[in-house]
XYZ file of C-alpha atoms in Angstrom:
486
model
C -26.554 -5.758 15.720
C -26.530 -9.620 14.848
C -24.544 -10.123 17.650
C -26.637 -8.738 19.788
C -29.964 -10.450 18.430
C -27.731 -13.653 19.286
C -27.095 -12.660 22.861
C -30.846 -12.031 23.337
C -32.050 -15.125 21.995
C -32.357 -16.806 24.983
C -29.665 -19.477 23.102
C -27.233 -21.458 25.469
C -23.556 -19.602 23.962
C -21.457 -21.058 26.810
C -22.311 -24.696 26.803
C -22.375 -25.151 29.800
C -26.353 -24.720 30.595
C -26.144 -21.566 32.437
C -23.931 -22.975 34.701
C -20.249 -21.306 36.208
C -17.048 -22.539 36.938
C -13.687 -21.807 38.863
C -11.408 -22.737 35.476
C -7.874 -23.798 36.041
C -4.828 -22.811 33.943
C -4.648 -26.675 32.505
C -8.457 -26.517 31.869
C -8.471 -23.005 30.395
C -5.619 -24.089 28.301
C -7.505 -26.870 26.879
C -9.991 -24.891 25.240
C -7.794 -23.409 22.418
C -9.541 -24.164 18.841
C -11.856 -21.862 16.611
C -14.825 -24.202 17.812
C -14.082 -24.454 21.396
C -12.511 -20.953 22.353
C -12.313 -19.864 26.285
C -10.315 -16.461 26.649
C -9.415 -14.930 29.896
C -9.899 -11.138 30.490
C -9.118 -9.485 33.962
C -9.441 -13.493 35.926
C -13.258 -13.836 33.759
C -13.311 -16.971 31.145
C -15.190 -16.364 28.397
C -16.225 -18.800 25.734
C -15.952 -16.532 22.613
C -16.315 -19.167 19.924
C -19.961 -18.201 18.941
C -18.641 -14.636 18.464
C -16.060 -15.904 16.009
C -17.448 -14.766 12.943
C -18.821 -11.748 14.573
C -15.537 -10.012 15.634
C -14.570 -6.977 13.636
C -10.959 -7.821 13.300
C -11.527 -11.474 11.927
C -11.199 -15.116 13.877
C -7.455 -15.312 13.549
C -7.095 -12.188 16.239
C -9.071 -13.767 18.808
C -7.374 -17.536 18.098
C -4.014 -14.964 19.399
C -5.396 -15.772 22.397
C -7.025 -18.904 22.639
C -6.892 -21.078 25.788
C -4.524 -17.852 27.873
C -4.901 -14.902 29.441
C -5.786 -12.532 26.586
C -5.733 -9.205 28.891
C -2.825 -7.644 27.764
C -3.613 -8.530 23.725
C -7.160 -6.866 24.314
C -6.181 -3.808 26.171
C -3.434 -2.819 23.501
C -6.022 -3.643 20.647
C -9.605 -3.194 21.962
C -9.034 -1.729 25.460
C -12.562 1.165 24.391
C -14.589 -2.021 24.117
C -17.117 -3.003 26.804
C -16.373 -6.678 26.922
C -18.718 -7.061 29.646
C -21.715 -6.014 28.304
C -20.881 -7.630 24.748
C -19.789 -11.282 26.001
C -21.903 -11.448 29.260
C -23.470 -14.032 27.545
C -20.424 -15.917 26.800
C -19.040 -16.159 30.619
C -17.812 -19.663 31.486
C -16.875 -18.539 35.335
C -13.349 -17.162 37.125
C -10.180 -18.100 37.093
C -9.069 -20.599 40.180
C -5.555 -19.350 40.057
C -4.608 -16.691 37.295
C -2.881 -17.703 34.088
C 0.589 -17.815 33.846
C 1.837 -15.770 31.694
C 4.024 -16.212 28.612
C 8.013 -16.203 30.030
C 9.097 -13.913 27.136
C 5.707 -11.753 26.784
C 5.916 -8.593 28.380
C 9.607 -8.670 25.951
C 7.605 -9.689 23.016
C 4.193 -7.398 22.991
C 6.429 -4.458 22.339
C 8.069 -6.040 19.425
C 4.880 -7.468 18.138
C 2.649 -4.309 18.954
C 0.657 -6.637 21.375
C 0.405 -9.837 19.476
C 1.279 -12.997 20.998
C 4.598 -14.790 19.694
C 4.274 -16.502 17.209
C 4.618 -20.018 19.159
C 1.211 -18.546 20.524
C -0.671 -18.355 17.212
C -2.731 -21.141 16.412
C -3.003 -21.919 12.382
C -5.913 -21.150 10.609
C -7.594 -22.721 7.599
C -5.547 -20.985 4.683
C -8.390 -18.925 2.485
C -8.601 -18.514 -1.101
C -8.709 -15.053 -2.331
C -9.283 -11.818 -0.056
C -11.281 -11.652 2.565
C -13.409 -8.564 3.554
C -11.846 -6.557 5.947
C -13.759 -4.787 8.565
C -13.162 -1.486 10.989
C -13.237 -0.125 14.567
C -12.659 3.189 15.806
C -12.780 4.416 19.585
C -11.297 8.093 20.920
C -10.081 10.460 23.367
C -10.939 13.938 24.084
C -8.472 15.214 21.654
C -8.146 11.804 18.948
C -10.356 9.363 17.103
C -8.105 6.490 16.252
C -10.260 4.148 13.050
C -8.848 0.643 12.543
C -8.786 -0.959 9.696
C -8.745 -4.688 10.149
C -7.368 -6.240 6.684
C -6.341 -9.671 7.778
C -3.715 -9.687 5.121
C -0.370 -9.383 6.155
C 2.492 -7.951 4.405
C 0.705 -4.842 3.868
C 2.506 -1.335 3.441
C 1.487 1.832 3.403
C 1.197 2.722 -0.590
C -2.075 0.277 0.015
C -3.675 2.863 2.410
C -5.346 5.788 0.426
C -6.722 8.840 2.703
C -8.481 12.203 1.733
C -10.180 14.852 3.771
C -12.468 16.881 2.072
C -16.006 18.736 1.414
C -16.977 17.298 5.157
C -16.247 13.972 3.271
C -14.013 11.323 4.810
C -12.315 9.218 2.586
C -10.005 5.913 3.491
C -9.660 3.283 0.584
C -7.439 0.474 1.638
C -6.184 -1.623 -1.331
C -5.574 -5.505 -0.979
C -4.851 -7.658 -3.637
C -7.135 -6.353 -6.773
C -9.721 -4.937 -4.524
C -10.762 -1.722 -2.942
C -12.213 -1.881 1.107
C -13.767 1.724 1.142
C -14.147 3.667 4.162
C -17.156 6.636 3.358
C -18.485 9.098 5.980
C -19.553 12.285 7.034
C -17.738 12.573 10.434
C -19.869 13.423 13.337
C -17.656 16.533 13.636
C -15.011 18.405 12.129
C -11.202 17.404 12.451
C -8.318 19.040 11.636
C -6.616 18.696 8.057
C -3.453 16.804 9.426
C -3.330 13.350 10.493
C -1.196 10.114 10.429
C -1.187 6.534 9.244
C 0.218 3.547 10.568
C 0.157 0.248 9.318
C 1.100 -3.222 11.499
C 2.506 -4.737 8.864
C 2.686 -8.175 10.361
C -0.617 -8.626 11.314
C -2.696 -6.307 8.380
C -3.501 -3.625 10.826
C -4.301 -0.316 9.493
C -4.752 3.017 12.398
C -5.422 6.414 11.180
C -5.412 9.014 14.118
C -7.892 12.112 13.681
C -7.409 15.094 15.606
C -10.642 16.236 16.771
C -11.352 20.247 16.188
C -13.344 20.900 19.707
C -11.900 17.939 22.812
C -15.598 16.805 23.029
C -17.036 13.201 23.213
C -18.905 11.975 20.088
C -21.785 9.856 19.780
C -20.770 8.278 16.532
C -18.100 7.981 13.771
C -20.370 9.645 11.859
C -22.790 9.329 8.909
C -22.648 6.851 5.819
C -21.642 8.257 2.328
C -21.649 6.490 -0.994
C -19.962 2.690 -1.147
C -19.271 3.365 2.907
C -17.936 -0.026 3.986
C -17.485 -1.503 0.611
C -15.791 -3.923 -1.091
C -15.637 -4.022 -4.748
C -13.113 -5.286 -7.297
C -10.426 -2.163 -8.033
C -11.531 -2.383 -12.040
C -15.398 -1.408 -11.096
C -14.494 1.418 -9.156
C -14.315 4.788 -10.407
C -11.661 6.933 -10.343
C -10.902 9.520 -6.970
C -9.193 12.849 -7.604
C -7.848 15.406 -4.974
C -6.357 19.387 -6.262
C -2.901 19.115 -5.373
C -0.602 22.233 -6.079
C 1.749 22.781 -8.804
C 5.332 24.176 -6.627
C 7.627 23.836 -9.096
C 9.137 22.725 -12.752
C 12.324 22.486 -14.272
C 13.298 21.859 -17.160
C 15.027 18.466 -17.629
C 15.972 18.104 -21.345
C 15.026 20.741 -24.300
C 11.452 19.413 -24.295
C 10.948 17.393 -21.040
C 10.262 18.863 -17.661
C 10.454 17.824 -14.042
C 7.032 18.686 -11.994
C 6.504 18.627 -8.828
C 3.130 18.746 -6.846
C 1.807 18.769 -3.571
C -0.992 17.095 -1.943
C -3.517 18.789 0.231
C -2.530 19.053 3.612
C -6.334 16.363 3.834
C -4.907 13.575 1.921
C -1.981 10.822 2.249
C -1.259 9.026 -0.486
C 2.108 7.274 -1.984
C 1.995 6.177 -5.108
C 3.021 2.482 -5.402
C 6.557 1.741 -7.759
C 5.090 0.555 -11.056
C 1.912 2.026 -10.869
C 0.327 5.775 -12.416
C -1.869 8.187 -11.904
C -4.197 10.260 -13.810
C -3.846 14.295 -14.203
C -6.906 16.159 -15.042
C -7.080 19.649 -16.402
C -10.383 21.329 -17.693
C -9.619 22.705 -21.445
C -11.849 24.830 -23.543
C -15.195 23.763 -21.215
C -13.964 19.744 -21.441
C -11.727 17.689 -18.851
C -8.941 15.878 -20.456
C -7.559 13.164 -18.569
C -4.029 11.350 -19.383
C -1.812 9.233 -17.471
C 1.217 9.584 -15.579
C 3.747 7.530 -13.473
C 5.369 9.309 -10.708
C 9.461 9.240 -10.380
C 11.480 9.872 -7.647
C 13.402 13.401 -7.354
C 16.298 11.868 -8.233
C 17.985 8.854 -9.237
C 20.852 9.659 -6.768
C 18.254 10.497 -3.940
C 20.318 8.226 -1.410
C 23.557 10.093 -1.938
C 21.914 13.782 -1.191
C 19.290 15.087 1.194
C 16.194 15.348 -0.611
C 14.094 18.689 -1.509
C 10.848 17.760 -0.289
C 9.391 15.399 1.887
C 8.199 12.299 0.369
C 4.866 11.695 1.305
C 3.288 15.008 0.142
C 4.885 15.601 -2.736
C 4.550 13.677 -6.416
C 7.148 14.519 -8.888
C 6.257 13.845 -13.006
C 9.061 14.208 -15.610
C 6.848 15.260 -18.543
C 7.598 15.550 -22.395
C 6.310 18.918 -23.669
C 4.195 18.397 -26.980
C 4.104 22.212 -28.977
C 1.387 20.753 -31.022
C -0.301 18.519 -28.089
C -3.916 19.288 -26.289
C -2.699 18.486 -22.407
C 0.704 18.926 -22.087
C 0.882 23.052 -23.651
C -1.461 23.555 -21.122
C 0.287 22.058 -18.164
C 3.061 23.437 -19.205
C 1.334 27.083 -18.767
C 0.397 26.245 -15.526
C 1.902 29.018 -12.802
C 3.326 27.860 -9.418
C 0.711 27.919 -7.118
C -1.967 26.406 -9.496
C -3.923 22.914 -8.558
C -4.387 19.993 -11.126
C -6.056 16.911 -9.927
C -4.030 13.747 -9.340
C -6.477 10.809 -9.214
C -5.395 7.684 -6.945
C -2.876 4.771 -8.295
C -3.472 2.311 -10.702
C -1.786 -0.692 -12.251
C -0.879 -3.967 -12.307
C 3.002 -4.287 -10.947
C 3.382 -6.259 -7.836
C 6.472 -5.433 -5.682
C 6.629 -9.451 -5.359
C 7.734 -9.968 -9.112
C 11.156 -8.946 -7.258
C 11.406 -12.034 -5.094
C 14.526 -13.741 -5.060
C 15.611 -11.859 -8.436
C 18.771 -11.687 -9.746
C 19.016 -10.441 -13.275
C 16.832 -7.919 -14.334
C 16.569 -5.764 -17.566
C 14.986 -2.543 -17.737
C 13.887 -1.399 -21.737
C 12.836 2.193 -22.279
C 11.906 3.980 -25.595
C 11.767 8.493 -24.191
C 9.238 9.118 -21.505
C 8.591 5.285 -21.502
C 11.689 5.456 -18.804
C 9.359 7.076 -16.093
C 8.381 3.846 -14.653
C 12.029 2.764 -14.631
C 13.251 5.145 -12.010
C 11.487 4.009 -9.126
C 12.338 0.383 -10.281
C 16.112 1.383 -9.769
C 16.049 2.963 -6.737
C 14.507 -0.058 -5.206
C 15.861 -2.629 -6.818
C 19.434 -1.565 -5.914
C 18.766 -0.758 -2.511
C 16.058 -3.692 -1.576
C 16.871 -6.873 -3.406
C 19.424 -8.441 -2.210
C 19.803 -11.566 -4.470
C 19.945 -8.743 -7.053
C 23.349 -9.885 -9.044
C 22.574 -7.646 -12.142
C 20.575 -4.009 -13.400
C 20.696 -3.671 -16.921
C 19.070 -0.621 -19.178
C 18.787 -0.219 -22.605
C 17.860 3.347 -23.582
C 16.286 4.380 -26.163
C 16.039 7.895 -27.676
C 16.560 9.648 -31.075
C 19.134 12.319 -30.396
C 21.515 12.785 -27.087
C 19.846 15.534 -26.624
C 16.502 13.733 -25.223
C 18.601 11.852 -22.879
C 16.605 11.789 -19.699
C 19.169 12.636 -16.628
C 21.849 10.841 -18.736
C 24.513 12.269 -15.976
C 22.768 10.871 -13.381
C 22.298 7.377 -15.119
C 26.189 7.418 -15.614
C 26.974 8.092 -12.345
C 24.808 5.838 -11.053
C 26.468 3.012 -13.379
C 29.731 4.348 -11.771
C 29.065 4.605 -8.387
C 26.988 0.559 -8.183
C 28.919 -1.952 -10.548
C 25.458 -4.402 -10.660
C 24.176 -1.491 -12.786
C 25.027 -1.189 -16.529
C 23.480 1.557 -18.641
C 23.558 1.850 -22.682
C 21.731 4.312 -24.757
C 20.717 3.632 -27.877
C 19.590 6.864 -30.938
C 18.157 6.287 -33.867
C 18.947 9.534 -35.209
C 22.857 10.483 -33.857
C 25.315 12.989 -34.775
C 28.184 11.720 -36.400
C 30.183 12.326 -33.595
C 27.880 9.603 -31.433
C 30.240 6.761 -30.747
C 27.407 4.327 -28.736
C 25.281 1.925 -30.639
C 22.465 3.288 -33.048
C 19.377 1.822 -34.226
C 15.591 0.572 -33.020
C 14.706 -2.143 -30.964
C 16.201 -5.463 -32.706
C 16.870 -9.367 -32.588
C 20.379 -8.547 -32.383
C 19.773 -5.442 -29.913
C 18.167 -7.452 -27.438
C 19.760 -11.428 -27.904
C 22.985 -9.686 -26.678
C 21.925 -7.371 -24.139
C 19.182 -9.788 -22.799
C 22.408 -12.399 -20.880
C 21.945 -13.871 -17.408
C 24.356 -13.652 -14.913
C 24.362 -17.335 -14.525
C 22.241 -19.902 -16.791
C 19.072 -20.260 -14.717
C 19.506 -17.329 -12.987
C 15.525 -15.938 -11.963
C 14.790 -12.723 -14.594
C 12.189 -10.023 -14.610
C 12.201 -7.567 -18.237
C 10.898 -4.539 -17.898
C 9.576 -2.576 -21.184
C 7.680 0.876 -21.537
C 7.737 3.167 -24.452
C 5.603 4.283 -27.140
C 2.827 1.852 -28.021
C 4.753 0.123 -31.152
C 8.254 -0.007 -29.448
C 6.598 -2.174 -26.693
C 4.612 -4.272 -28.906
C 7.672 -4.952 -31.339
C 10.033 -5.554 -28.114
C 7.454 -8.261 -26.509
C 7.071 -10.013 -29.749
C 11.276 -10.033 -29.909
C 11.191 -11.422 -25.932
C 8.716 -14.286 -26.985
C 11.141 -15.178 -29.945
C 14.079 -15.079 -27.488
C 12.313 -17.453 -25.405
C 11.271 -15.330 -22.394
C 7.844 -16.805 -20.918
C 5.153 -14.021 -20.016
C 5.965 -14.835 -16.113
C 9.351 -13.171 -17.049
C 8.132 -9.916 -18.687
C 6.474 -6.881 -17.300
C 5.164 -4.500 -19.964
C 3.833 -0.778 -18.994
C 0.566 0.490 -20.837
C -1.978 2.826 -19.327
């Protein structure tokens, strides 16, 4: 609406005094920075620069096309638009001759999902912290396609949060420590399924609706509560979704392997190093306690795996007789629902940059967070030289998938695996004991002397305090140790 007050305001947005030109290529080309910005669409020059800071998917988009023929960039990205009507205002004249185009582009767009090459891009002032993103939508008679305009790159699609629910549409994008919150009551109904795509290289978010009834709407819809916000992570409040319990097994004498599924409404992937909440309602009360989600497997690139992915969350889960939460999970039938709330934590995927040694510490369930962290980090770091995990556990007996740690260790020699019980048999021939100076000082060696390290520790609240103290005496700075609490 503030663009269009602007375009009514009688103001001069061309420059040029009302006036219109026949623009050359070498003139049009001229005109290629944030405060003097001519675009051609379809032989028409527009001046866009006034509309700058008014454009839904941020200044660095339009500066794709700065001072060129920008037809083929807006009809992949913003091809519903009527660019007419909206930058009427902003027409400089026609094109003498049309623009030449790019040698390599029509190779390129594909590549780069209709961005320019990068020799195309003109550099932006770098920002400071995130900036709000913003969102589009436009349809078909069967889809409505909502973009989600981040302008952060790098993003993946664990940051993309969507539920479907109660008429309520849900889409929480997380960048950084924030949450950009999508909030609405659609204008009308849509089936349960739908996808998610991110562009990864250009922050680019598209969730595709299928409509119920292949009519046109009016609107997106209606504003719910926090639509279009943008709000540190640590003041919003927690979302839940009923996913289904479809199956448990039992994994050691008193720790289980559960496995849920998401409503058919929501996508959601749990980032590695983060957890979720589970909420049951006991006696008349909720109870709430944290979780972090593991892989199916540790071995999960040597077999086919039993469910898909991205609708299913899998929890190995110690069984307390004499606990509140867990008896009563545990008496959960197949085919009953327990809320799963949406990620949280503070592990960034980029501690992994460039690493080469890193050492995993784990006191029982405190290993959950460890699985995901050795999938990946044996199959996506490549500096990686070394995997190390110490183990900790009182019997051999509470050994969490000790067969499938061993073969692992077997099968990737950068992997080494000890356990450690404080309470063995006599016939337990491994090393013995609680977390120690001499534990640690000879476990805890680089591969080479300045070789970069990330620790890893999660366990009982104690074991991890003890261990970080032991680190700090060992001389490992906080940048090089990652501890788990929830």
């Amino acid at each position: 609406m503030d663009w269009i007050r602007l375009t009514k305001s009688g103001k001069d947005l061309t420059g040029l005094k009302g006036r219109l030109f026949e623009v050359t290529e070498e003139e049009l080309e001229k005109h290629n920075k944030k405060d003097d910005c001519w675009i051609c669409i379809r032989g028409f020059v527009y001046n866009v620069s006034p509309y700058m800071e008014y454009h839904p998917g941020g200044e660095d988009e339009l500066m794709r096309a700065a001072g060129s023929d920008g037809t083929d960039l807006f009809d992949q990205v913003h091809r519903w638009v009527n660019y007419e009507s909206m930058l009427k205002e902003c027409l400089v004249g026609k094109m003498a001759v049309k623009p030449a185009v790019p040698k390599d582009y029509h190779e390129e767009k594909k590549v780069l999902n209709g961005m320019l090459p990068k020799s195309q891009v003109t550099d932006t002032r770098a920002r400071e912290g995130p900036i709000s993103p913003s969102y589009d939508w436009f349809q078909t008679d069967s889809l409505i396609t909502i973009i989600i305009y981040t302008k952060q790159k790098d993003m993946n699609l664990d940051s993309v949060i969507v539920d479907y629910q109660d008429d309520s549409f849900r889409a929480e994008t997380i960048i950084k420590d924030y949450s950009y919150l999508i909030h609405m009551e659609l204008f009308r109904e849509i089936h349960e399924d739908f996808s998610v795509r991110v562009v990864a290289n250009v922050g680019k978010i598209e969730i595709v609706l299928k409509k119920k009834e292949h009519t046109s709407w009016k609107c997106l819809g209606h504003a719910l509560e926090n639509h279009n916000s943008f709000t540190p992570r640590k003041d919003t409040a927690l979302y839940y979704r009923k996913c289904q319990l479809i199956s448990k097994e039992d994994v050691t004498h008193d720790t289980k392997l559960f496995c849920l599924m998401l409503p058919p409404s929501s996508y959601l992937q749990v980032p590695i190093g983060q957890h979720v909440y589970l909420k049951l309602t006991i006696a008349g009360t909720e109870i709430v306690k944290p979780y972090t989600p593991v892989s199916h497997s540790l071995l999960f690139k040597l077999m086919e795996p039993v469910l898909p992915n991205d609708k299913y969350i899998y929890f190995l889960i110690k069984i307390y007789p004499a606990g509140l939460f867990t008896p009563e999970l545990d008496h959960l039938q197949i085919g009953d629902f327990v809320s799963v709330s949406s990620p949280e934590g503070n592990f960034k995927i980029s501690q992994f940059q460039e690493l080469e040694d890193l050492f995993l510490l784990a006191a029982g369930t405190g290993f959950t967070p460890m699985v995901k962290i050795l999938n990946y980090a044996l199959t996506n770091i490549p500096s990686l030289r070394k995997v190390k995990l110490m183990f900790f556990n009182k019997t051999e007996d509470d050994i969490i998938w000790r067969s499938q740690l061993e073969n692992l260790a077997f099968k990737d020699k950068r992997c080494d695996i000890e356990f450690v019980l404080s309470a063995p048999t006599s016939e337990w021939n491994g090393k013995q004991g609680h977390i120690s100076p001499a534990l640690l000082s000879e476990f805890l060696k680089r591969s080479l002397d300045k070789s970069k390290v990330l620790i890893c520790i999660c366990g009982p609240t104690p074991f991890t305090e003890q261990g970080i103290r032991l680190l700090h005496d060992l001389n490992f700075s906080k940048d090089e140790i990652h501890s788990f609490t929830a």
